[in-house]
XYZ file of C-alpha atoms in Angstrom:
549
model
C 0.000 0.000 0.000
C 1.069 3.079 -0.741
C 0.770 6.140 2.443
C -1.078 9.309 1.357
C 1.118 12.220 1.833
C -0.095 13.500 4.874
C -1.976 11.046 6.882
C -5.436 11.417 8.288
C -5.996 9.771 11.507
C -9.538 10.413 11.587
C -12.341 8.012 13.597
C -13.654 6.187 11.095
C -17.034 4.615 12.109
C -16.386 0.781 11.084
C -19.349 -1.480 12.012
C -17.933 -4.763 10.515
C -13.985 -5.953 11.450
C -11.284 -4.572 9.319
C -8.843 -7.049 8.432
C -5.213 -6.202 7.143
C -4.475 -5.335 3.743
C -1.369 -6.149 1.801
C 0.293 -5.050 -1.576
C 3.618 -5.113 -3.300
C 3.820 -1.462 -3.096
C 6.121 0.105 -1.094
C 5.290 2.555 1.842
C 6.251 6.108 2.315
C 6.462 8.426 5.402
C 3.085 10.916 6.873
C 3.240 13.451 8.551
C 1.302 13.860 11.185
C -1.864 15.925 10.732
C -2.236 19.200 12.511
C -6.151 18.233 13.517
C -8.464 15.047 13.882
C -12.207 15.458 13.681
C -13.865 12.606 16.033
C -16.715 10.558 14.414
C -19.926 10.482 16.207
C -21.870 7.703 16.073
C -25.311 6.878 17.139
C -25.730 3.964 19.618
C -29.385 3.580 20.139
C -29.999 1.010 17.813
C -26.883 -1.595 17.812
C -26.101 -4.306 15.116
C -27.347 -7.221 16.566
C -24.715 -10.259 16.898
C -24.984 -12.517 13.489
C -23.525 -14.111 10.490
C -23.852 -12.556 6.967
C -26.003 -13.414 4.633
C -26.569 -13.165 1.063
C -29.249 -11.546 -1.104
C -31.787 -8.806 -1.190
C -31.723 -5.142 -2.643
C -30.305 -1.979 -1.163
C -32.284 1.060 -1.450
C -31.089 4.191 -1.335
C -31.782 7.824 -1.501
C -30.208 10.409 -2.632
C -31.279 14.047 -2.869
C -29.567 15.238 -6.030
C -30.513 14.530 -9.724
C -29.023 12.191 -12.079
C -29.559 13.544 -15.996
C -29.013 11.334 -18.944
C -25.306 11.298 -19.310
C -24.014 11.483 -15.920
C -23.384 8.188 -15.463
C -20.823 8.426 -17.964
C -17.625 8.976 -15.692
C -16.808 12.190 -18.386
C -19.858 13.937 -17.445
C -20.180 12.850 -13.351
C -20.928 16.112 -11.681
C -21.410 16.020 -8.535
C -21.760 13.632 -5.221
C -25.252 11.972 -6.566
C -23.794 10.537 -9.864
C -20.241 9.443 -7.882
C -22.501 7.300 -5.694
C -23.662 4.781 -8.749
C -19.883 5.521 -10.402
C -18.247 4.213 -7.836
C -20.310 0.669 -7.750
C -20.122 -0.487 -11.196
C -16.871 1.493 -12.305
C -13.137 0.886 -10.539
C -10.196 3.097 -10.766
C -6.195 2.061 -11.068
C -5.955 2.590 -6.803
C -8.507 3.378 -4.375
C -8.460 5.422 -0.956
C -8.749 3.696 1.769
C -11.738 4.235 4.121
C -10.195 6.164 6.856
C -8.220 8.290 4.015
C -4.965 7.543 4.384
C -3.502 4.974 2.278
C -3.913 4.376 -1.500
C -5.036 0.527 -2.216
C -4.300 -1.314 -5.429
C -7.837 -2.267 -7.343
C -7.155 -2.097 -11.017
C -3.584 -2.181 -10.325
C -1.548 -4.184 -8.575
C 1.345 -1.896 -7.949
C 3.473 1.277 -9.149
C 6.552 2.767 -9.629
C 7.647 6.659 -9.549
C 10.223 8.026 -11.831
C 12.515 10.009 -10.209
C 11.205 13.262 -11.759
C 8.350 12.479 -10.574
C 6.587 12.892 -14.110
C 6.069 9.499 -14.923
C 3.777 6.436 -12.673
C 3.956 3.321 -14.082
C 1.472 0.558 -12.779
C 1.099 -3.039 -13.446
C -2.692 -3.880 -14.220
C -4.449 -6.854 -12.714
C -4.456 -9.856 -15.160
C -8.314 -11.258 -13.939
C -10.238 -8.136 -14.740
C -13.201 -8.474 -16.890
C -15.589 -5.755 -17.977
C -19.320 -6.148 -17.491
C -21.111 -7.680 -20.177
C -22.719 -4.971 -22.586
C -24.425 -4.526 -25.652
C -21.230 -4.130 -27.872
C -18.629 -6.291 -26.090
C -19.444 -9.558 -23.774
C -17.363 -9.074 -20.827
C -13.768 -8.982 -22.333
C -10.837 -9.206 -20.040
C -9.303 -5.706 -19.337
C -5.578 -4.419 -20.452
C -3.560 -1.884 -20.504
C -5.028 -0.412 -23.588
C -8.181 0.184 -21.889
C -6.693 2.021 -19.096
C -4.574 4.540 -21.775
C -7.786 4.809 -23.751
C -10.272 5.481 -20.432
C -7.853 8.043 -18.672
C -7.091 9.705 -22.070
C -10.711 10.281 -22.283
C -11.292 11.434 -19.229
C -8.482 14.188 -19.768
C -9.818 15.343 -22.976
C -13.193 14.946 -22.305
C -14.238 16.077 -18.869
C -16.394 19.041 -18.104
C -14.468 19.850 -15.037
C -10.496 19.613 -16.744
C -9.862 15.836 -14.761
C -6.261 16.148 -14.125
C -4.978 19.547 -15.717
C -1.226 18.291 -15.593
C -1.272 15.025 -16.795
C -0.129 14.711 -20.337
C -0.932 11.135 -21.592
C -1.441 7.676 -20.842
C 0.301 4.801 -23.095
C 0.129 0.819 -23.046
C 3.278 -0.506 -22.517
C 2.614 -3.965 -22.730
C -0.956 -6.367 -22.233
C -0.521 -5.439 -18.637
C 1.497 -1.924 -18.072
C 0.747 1.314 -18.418
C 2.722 4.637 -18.086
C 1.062 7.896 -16.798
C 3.465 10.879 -18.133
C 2.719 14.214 -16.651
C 3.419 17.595 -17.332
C 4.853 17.960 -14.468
C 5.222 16.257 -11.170
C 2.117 16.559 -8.540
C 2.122 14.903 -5.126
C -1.589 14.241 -5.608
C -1.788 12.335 -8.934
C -2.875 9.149 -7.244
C -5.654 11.473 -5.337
C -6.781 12.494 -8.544
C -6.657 8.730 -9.888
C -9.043 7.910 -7.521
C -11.915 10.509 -8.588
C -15.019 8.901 -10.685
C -13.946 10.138 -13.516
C -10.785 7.868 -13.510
C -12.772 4.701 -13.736
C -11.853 1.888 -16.474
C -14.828 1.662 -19.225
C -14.515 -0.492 -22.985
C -14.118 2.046 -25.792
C -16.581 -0.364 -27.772
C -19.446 0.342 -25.953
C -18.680 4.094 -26.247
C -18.362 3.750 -29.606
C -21.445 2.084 -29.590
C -23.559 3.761 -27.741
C -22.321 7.034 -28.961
C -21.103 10.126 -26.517
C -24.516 10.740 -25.794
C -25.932 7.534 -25.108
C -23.248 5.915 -23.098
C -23.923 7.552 -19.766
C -27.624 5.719 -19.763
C -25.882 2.089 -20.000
C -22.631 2.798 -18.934
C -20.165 -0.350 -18.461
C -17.432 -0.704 -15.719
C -15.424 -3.632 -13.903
C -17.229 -3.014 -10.475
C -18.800 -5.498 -8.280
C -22.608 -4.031 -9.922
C -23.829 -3.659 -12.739
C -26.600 -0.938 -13.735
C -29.140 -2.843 -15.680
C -31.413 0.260 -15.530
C -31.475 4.064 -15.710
C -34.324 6.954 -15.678
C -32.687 10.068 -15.212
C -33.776 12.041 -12.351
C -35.844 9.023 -10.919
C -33.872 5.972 -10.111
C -31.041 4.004 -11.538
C -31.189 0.197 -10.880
C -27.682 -2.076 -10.315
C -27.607 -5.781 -9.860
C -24.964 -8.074 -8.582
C -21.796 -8.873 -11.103
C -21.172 -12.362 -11.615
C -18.227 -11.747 -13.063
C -16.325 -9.358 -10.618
C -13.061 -10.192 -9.841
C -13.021 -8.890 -6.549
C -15.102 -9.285 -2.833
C -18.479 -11.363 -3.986
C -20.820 -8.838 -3.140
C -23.015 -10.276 -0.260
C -26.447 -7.977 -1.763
C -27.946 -9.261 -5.175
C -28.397 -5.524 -6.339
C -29.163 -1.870 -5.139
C -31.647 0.627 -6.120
C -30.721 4.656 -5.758
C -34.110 6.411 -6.012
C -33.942 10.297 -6.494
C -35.424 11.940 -3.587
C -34.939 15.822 -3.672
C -37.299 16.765 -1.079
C -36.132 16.297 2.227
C -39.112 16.063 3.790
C -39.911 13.359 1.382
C -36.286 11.833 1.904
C -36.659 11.250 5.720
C -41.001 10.260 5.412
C -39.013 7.114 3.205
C -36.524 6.137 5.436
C -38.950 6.316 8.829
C -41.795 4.008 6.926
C -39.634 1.828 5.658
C -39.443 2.274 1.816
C -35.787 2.993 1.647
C -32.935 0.995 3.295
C -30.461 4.475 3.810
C -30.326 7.975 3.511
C -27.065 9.234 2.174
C -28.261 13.411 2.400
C -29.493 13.361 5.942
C -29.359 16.779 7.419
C -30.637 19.806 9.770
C -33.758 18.246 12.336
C -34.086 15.429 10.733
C -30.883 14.304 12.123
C -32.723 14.411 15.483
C -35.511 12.106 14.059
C -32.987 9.662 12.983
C -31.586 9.464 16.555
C -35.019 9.709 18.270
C -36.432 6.527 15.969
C -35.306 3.044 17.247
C -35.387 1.273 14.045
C -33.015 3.513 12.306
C -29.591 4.170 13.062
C -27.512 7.222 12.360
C -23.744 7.764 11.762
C -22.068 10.470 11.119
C -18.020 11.436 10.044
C -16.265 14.109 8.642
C -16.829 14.863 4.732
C -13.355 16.751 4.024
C -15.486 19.350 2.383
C -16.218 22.878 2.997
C -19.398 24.917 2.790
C -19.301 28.599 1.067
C -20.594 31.375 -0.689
C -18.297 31.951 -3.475
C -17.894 35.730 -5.533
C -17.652 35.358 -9.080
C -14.902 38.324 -9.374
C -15.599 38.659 -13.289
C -18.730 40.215 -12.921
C -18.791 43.654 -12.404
C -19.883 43.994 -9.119
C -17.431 41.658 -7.364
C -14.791 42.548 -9.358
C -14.032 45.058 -6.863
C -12.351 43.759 -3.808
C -13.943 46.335 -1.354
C -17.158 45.050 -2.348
C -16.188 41.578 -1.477
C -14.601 42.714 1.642
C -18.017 44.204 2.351
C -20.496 41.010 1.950
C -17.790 38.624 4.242
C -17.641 41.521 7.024
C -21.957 41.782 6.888
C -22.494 38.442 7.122
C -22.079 36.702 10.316
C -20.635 32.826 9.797
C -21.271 31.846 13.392
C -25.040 32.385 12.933
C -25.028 30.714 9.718
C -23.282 27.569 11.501
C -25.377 27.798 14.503
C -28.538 27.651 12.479
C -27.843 25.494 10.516
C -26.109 22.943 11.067
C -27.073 22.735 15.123
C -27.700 18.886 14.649
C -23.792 17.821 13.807
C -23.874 17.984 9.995
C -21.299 20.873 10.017
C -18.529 22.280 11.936
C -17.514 26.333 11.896
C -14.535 26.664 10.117
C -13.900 30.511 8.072
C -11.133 29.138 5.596
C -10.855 27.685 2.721
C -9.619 24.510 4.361
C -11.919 21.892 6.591
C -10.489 21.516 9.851
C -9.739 18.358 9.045
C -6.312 19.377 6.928
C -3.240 18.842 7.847
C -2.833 22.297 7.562
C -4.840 23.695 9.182
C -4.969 25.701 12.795
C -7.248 27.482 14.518
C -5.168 30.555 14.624
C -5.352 30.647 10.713
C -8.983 31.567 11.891
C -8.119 35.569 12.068
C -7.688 35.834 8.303
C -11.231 35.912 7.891
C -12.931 39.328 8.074
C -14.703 39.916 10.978
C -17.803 40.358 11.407
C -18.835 44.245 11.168
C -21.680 45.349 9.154
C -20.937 49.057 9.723
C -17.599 49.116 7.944
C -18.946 47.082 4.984
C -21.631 49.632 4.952
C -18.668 52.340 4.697
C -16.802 49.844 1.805
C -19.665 49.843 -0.069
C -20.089 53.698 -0.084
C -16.425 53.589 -0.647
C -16.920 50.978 -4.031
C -19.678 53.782 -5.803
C -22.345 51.811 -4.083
C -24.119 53.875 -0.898
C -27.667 52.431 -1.728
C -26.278 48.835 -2.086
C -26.960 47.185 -5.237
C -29.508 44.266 -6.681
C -27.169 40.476 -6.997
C -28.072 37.121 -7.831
C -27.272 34.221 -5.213
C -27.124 30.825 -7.342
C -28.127 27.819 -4.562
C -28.734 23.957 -5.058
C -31.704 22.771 -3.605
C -30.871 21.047 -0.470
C -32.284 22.732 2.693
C -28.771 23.678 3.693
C -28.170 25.400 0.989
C -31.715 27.410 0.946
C -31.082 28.152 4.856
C -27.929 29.367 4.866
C -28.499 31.483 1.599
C -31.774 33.201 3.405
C -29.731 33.702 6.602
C -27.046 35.637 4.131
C -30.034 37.277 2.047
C -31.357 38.654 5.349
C -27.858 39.955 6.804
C -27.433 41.702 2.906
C -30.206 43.422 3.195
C -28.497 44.986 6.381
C -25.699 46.892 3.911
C -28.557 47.557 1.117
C -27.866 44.631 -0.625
C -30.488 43.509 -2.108
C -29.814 39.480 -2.949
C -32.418 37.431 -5.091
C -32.018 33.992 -3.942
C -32.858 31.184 -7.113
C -32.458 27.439 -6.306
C -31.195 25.685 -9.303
C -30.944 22.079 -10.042
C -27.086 20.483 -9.682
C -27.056 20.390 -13.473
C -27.967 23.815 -13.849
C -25.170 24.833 -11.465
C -22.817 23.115 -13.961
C -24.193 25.249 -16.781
C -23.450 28.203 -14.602
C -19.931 27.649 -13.916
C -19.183 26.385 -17.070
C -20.806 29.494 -18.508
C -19.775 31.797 -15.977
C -23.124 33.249 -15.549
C -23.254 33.126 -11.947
C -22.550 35.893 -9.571
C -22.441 35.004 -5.883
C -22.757 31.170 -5.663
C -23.071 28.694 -2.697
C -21.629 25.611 -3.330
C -19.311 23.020 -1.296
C -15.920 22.057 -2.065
C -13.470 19.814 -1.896
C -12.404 16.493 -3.087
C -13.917 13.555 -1.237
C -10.925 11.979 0.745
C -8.167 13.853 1.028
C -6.840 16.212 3.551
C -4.129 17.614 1.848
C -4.401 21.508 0.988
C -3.701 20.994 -2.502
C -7.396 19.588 -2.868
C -8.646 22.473 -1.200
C -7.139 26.261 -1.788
C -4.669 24.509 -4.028
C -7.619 24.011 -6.816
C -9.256 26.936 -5.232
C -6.173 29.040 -6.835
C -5.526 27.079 -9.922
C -6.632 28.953 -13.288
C -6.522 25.861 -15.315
C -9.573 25.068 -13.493
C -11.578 28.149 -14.144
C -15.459 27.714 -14.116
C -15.791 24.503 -12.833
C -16.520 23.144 -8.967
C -12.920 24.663 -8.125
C -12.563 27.926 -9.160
C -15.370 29.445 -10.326
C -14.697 33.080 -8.668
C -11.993 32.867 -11.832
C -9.217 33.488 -9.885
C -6.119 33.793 -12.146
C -2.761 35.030 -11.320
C 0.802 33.573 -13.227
C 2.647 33.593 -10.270
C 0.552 32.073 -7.982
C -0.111 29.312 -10.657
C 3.476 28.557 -10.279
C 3.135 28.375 -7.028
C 0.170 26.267 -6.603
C 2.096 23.702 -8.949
C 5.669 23.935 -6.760
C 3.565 22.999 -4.084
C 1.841 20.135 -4.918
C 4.957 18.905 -6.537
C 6.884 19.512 -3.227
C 8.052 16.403 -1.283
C 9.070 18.441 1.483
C 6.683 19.165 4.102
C 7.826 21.831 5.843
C 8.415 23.774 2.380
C 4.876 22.639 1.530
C 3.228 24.097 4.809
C 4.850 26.833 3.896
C 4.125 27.218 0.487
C 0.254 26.241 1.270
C 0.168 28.760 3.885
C 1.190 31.816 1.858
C -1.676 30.584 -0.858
C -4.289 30.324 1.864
C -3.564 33.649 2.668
C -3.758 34.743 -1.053
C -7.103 33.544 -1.473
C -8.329 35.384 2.287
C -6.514 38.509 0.973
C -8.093 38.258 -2.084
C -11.466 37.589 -0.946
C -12.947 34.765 -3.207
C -16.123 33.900 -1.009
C -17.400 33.469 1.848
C -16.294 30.448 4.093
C -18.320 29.113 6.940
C -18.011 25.354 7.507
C -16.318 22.162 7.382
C -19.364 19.937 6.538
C -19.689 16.459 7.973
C -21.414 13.156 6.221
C -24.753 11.563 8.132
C -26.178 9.016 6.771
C -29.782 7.298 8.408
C -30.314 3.511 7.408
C -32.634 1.016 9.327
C -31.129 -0.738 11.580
C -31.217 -4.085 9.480
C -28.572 -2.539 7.509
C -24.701 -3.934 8.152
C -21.284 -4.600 7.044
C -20.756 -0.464 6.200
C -17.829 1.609 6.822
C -18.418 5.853 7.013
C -15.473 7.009 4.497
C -13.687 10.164 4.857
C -15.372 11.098 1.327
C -19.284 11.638 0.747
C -19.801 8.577 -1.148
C -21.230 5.053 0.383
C -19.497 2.024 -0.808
C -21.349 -0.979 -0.674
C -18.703 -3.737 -1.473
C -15.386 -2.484 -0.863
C -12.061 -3.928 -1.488
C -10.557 -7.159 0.523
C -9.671 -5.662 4.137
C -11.501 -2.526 3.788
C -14.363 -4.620 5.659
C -17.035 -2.912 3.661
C -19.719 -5.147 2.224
C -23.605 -4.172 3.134
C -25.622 -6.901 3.818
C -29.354 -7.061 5.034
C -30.595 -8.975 8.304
């Protein structure tokens, strides 16, 4: 196994054993991280003593749409589409549940060039693809992994790995991953959904289009059916190489509404509840067939400033909305139940870099001098704005609690809720002005996921850096950083760009976000990962692999 760079001792819940896990990859050294975040867990209803046992369906809900092509891995935008991803599709390594180690799947092991510019990996020789429409279930090679990460670089909406430069089949079972230049977080980025393997012939089949509605991976499921927006059907895959699955299939069902979402899991109707949140956290606790955990998410809740348009193009006016809004009430409010922690940076607390006296680089709260920056900016009377939201009650909260403190200054802020695909338009566009959104990447801890995107102008108007932050020098510096085997340079280096983005001013930051998940308390053999998604049959050792009682 290979060691993340900086290691992430966090509490991961684990409700079935954890065995060891061995590879042929060496080990590097961690540092230790400058702050744990303890996993809370709710006790009332324990897993009752028993063996596994095989069969029966998963159902889950998730409150985020699923269009047409999304489950193509090119066009997965957001946390909703990584959930089905990540069950039939595999990447070349995998993070481990607790974060800090990268385990083989599609390959077996690695090797580093001493540039750091090139990774070569040996692929597994028992892989076989899912049987499709244009292909029955072929074993997979090297070619396939060139052909499905070369894709995924050219193709992507959000610019999947900005540095890399091209992947090439060495032989039936090696490939070589050159870069353009060296980036401590390559295998991070490996393990996003948009890195998983897929047959070119059932792209070619299916067209660009069509392949995201029966898309075809090398996971332990299969989806054998998919209505966007509604539900999207997976069943067991006889075939897999890996763990046998002890479910015969899962069901995600698309449950926006909240209200709805938690009415589902209380009568029964759904098995878990990925997007639990707010009070109905408390109803999850306060029911005794349902049991709730919750973890931290190593993501980060804000309200970003596009700084293109011409209102937030001018710093004092950014200045102004961070010093009229007050984060602590936002926090308070809403996220009282556990789902979110205060946190003013563009960092969760849960990075290795971060420290609570980075804290005082956020503006403080004062509503009469951003009254007197806004007079200063050409703008005594305030000014109408546009506040781009998803649709989760989080998001609609905290927006109102920042439309109300707005209105303080003269601000005037018209709140629309917008579906996740619509956001992506947005960004991509660069239509939006202010924009609440959260951010990270899953996982990982390090700062390079975090402000290090945050700051990076080859990802302009996507999920990263849509306040179009660009800057030559501090491009360089965002790429010396990540490239950086030192970690005391790399502190250093992240530090100066986390106070680049709070001099700046590119949004508003008020909270590390944690996952909670409900599920009936029938449901075992789950492990809470550091990142959003729920993985129902993990690799061997991980100890995840749901089963039903």
């Amino acid at each position: 196994m290979k060691k993340l760079f900086a290691l992430f001792l966090s509490g991961t819940l684990v409700l079935s054993a954890l065995s060891g896990c061995s590879s042929s990859s060496s080990s590097t050294s961690t540092p230790t991280p400058a702050t744990t975040t303890p996993t809370s867990v709710d006790t009332s209803a324990p897993v009752p003593a028993g063996e596994p046992v095989y069969g029966g369906t998963l159902r889950i809900a998730i409150n985020r749409s699923i269009n047409a092509k999304a489950l193509d891995p090119i066009f997965a935008d957001g946390t909703a589409c990584d959930q089905v991803v990540n069950q039939y599709g595999e990447t070349l390594v995998q993070l481990s549940p607790d974060g800090s180690e990268y385990l083989p799947c599609i390959a077996t092991d690695w090797t580093i060039s001493d540039d750091g510019m090139t990774y070569t990996f040996t692929i597994r020789d028992d892989v076989h693809f899912q049987v499709g429409e244009y292909q029955d279930g072929r074993l997979l090679t090297a070619e396939d992994v060139a052909y499905s990460l070369n894709r995924a670089h050219e193709k992507a909406w959000w610019n999947y790995i900005p540095y890399f430069e091209y992947a090439e089949a060495i032989d039936e079972h090696t490939v070589a991953c050159h870069l353009e230049y060296a980036n401590a977080l390559f295998l991070y980025d490996l393990t996003s959904p948009s890195g998983v393997m897929i047959p070119q012939e059932e792209v070619d089949g299916w067209g660009e289009e069509e392949f995201g509605s029966h898309p075809i991976g090398t996971g332990p499921f299969k989806v054998v059916e998919h209505v966007p927006d509604q539900y999207t059907k997976l069943e067991k895959n006889p075939n897999y190489w890996g763990v046998e699955p002890y479910l015969d299939g899962l069901t995600y069902y698309i449950i926006v509404d909240e209200a709805q979402n938690m009415n589902a899991l209380s009568t029964g109707e759904i098995d878990v509840s990925v997007n639990i949140a707010g009070d109905y956290i408390k109803q999850v606790k306060d029911n005794s067939n349902l049991v709730l955990a919750q973890g931290p998410q190593n993501r980060i809740a804000f309200c970003g400033y596009n700084m293109s348009d011409p209102i937030l193009s001018d710093k004092r006016v950014r200045d102004a909305i961070s010093m009229a809004v007050d984060r602590n009430q936002i926090v308070s409010a809403v996220y009282a139940n556990g789902d979110g922690i205060a946190c003013s940076l563009p960092i969760p607390v849960t990075c290795w870099l971060y420290d609570e006296s980075l804290e005082s680089l956020a503006p403080a709260y004062d509503p009469e001098g951003a009254k007197k920056l806004l007079e200063e900016a050409g703008y005594p009377n305030g000014f109408d704005i546009v506040l781009s939201v998803g649709q989760s009650d989080a998001y609609v909260r905290a927006a109102t609690i920042i439309q109300a403190m707005l209105s303080q200054i003269g601000v005037n802020v018209e709140i629309q809720s917008i579906t996740p695909t619509e956001m992506t338009d947005r960004l991509l566009n660069n239509t939006v002005q202010l924009f609440m959104r959260d951010g990270g990447q899953g996982g990982s801890t390090d700062p390079a996921s975090f402000v290090g995107n945050f700051l990076d102008s080859s990802k302009l108007h996507t999920n990263y850096n849509a306040w179009c932050y660009e800057d030559p020098e501090t491009d360089e510096l965002v790429r010396k950083a990540a490239a950086s085997t030192n970690q005391e340079e790399r502190i250093e280096m992240y530090q100066e760009l986390l106070k680049e983005a709070m001099d700046t001013d590119i949004g508003l930051f008020y909270a590390t976000l944690n996952t909670s998940w409900g599920m009936q308390n029938n449901v075992h053999g789950y492990v809470l990962e550091t990142g959003a998604v729920m993985r129902v049959c993990g690799l061997e050792g991980t100890g995840i692999n749901i089963w039903l009682s």
